[in-house]
Tab-separated table of C-alpha atoms in Angstrom:
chain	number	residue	atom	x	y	z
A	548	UNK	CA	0.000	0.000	0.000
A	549	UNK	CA	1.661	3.451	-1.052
A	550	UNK	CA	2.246	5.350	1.932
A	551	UNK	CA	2.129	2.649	4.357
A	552	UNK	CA	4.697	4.030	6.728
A	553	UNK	CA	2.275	7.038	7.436
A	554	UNK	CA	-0.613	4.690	9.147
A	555	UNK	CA	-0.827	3.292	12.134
A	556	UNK	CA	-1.548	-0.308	12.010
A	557	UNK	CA	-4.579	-1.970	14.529
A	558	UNK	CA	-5.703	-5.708	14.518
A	559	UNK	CA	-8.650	-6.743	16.587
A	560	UNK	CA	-9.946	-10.105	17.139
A	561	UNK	CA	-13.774	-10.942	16.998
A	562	UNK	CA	-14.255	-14.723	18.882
A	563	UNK	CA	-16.889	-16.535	17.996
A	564	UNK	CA	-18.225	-19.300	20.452
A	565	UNK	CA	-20.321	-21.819	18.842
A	566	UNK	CA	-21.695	-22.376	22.555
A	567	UNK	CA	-22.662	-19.172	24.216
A	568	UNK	CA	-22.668	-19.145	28.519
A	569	UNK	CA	-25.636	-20.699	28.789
A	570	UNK	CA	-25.276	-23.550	28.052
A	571	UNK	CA	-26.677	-26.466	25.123
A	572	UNK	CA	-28.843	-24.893	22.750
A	573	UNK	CA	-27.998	-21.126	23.422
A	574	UNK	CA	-26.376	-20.816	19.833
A	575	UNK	CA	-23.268	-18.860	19.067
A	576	UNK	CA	-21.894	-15.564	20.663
A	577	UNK	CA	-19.278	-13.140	20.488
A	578	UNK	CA	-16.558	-11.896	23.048
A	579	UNK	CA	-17.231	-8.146	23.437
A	580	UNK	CA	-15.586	-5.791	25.595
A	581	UNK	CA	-15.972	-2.146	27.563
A	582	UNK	CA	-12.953	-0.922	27.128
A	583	UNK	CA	-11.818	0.904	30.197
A	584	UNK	CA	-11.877	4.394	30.724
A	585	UNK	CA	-8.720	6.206	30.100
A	586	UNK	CA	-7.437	10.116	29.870
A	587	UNK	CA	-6.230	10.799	26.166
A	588	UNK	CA	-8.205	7.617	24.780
A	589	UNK	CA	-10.878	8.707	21.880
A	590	UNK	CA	-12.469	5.383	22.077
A	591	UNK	CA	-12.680	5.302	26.247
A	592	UNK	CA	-15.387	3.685	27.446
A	593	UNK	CA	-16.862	2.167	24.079
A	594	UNK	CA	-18.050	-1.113	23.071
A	595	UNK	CA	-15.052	-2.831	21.213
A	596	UNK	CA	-12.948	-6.149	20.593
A	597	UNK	CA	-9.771	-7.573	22.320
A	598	UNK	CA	-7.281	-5.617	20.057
A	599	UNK	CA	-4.851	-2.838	19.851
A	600	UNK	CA	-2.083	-1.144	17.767
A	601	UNK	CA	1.242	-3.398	16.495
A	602	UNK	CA	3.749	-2.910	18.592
A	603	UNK	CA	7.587	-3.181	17.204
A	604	UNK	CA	8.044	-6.535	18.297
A	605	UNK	CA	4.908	-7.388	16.503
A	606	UNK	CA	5.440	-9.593	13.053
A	607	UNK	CA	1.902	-8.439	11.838
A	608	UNK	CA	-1.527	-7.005	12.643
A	609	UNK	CA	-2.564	-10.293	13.465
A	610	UNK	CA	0.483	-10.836	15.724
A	611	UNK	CA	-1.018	-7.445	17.964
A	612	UNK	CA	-4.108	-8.834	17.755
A	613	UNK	CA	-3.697	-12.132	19.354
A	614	UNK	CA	-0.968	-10.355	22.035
A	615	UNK	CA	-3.651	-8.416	22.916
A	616	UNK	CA	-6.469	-10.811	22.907
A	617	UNK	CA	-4.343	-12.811	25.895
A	618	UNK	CA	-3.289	-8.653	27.395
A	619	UNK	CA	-7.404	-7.836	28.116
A	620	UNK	CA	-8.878	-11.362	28.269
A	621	UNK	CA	-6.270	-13.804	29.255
A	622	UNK	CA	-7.398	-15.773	26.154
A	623	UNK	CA	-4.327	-17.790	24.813
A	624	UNK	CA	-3.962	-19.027	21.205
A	625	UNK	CA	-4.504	-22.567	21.716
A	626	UNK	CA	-5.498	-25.352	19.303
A	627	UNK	CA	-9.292	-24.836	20.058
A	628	UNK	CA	-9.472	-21.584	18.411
A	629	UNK	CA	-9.742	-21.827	14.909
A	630	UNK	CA	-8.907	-19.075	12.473
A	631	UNK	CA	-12.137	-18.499	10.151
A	632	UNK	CA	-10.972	-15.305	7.823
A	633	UNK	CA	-10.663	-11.898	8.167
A	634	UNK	CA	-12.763	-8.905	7.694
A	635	UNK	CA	-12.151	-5.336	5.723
A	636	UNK	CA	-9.908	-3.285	6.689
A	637	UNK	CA	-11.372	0.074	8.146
A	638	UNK	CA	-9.462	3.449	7.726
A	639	UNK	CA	-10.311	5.699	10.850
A	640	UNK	CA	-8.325	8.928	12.456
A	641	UNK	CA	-7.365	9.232	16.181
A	642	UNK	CA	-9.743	12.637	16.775
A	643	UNK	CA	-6.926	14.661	18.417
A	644	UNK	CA	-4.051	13.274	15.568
A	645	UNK	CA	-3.690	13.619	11.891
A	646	UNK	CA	-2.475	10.201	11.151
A	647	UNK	CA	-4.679	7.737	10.005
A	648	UNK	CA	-4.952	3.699	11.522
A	649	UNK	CA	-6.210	0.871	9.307
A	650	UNK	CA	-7.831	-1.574	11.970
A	651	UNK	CA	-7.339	-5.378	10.523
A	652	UNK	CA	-10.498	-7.408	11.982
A	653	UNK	CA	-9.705	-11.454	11.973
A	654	UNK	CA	-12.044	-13.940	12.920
A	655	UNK	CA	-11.651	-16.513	15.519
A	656	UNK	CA	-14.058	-19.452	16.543
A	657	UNK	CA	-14.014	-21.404	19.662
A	658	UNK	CA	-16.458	-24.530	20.458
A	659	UNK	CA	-17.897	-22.953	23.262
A	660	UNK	CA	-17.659	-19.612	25.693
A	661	UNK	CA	-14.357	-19.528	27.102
A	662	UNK	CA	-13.915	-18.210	30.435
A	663	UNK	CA	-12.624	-14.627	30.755
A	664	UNK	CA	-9.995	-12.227	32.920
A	665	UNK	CA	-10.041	-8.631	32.037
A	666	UNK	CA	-6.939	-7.063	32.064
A	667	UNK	CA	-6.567	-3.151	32.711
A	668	UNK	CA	-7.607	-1.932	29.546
A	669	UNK	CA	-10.763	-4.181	29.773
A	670	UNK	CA	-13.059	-2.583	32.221
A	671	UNK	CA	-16.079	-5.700	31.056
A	672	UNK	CA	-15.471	-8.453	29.454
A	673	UNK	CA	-18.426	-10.756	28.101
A	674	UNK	CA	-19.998	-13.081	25.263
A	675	UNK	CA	-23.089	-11.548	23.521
A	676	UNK	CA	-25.095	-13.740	21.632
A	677	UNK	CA	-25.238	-13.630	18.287
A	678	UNK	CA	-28.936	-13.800	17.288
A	679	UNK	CA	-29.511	-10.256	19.760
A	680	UNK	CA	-26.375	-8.729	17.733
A	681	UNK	CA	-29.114	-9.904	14.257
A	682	UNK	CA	-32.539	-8.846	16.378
A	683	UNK	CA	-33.687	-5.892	14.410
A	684	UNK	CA	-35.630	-4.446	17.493
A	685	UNK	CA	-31.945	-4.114	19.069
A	686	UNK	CA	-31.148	-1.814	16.262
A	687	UNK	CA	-31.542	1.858	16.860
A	688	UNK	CA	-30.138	5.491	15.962
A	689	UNK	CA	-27.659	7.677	18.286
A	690	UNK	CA	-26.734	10.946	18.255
A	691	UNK	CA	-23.129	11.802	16.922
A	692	UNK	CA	-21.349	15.067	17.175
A	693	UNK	CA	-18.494	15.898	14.809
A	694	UNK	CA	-17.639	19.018	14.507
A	695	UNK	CA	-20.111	20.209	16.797
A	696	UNK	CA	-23.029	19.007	14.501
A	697	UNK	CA	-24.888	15.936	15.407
A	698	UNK	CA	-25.012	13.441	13.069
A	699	UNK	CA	-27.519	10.411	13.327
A	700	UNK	CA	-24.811	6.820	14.026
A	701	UNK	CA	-26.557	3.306	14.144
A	702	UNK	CA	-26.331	1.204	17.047
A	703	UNK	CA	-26.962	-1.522	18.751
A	704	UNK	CA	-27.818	-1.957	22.629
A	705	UNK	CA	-25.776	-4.787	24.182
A	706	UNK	CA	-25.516	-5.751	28.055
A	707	UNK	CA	-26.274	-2.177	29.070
A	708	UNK	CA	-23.812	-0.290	26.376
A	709	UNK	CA	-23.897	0.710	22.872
A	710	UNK	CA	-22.091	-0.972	19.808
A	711	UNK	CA	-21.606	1.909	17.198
A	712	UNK	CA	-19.256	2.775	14.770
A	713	UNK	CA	-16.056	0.587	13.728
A	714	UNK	CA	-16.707	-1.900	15.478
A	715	UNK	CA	-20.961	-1.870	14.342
A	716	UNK	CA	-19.486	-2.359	11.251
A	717	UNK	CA	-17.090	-5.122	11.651
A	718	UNK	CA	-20.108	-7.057	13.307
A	719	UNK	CA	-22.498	-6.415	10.538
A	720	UNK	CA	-19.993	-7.218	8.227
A	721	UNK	CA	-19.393	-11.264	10.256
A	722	UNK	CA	-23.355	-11.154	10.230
A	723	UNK	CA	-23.450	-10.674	6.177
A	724	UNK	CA	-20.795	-13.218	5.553
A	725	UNK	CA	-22.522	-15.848	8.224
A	726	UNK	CA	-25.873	-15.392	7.861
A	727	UNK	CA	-26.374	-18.726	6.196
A	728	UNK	CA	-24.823	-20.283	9.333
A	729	UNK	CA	-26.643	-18.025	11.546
A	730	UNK	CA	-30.037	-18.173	11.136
């Protein structure tokens, strides 16, 4: 990619459990995470996925993804999590800096809910089932201000938060490519 030394690299990991918490017959779900609320952080507080930026010791974006899946879950890459592909690349900007980030989304799957310990950037850590992530009457409209102008954002309410933005898309993207599975 031309310019690649000017963009800050990201991978995330979405982890899908064939077997949600509950037990036989709850269906799959999806690790989602609060990230914790931080001075200087643009995304404080949100609804996101285990992920962060590559660090130098890194080899890739999935490399910084999977460090920091184990960093805010304690989720290890063992043999029962199975790499399924990878979603698009998103382009965002840091609000308060001018270079851009590509976030690289892969997808994991697991048999069934694996159990979870949030690590310092995690302030909630938890599997969401997939068929509520699908349920239209979930779906809903949030304000957005950018420039001081608010601008109507879909969303999603999950476990008491909102899923909006990057990673809103990244699920409805998984959603389009598994529906099949899914419903």
């Amino acid at each position: 990619m031309p310019g690649r030394q000017w963009v800050a690299r990201c991978g995330v990991v979405l982890l899908i459990a064939d077997q949600g918490t509950g037990g036989t017959g709850d269906g799959p779900a999806l690790l989602m995470m609060r990230r914790a609320e931080r001075h200087g952080d643009p995304w404080s507080g949100h609804v996101s996925f285990p992920g962060g930026r590559v660090d130098a010791a890194d080899a890739s974006t999935r490399a910084a993804a999977l460090r920091e899946l184990h960093e805010e879950t304690g989720i290890a890459l063992t043999r029962s999590l199975k790499p399924i592909g990878r979603l698009s690349d998103l382009l965002t900007r840091e609000h308060a800096r001018l270079r851009p980030m590509v976030v690289s989304p892969y997808v994991y799957r697991s048999p069934k809910a694996l159990k979870l310990r949030p690590g310092v950037e995690a302030a909630g850590l938890w599997w969401e089932p997939l068929a509520n992530l699908c349920d239209p009457a979930r779906r809903e409209s949030i304000s957005w201000r950018v420039a001081g102008l608010p601008l109507p954002a879909p969303s999603v309410r999950v476990n008491g938060a909102t899923l909006w933005g990057l990673s809103l898309m990244m699920v409805n993207e998984l959603i389009k490519a598994g529906q099949l599975e899914w419903k």
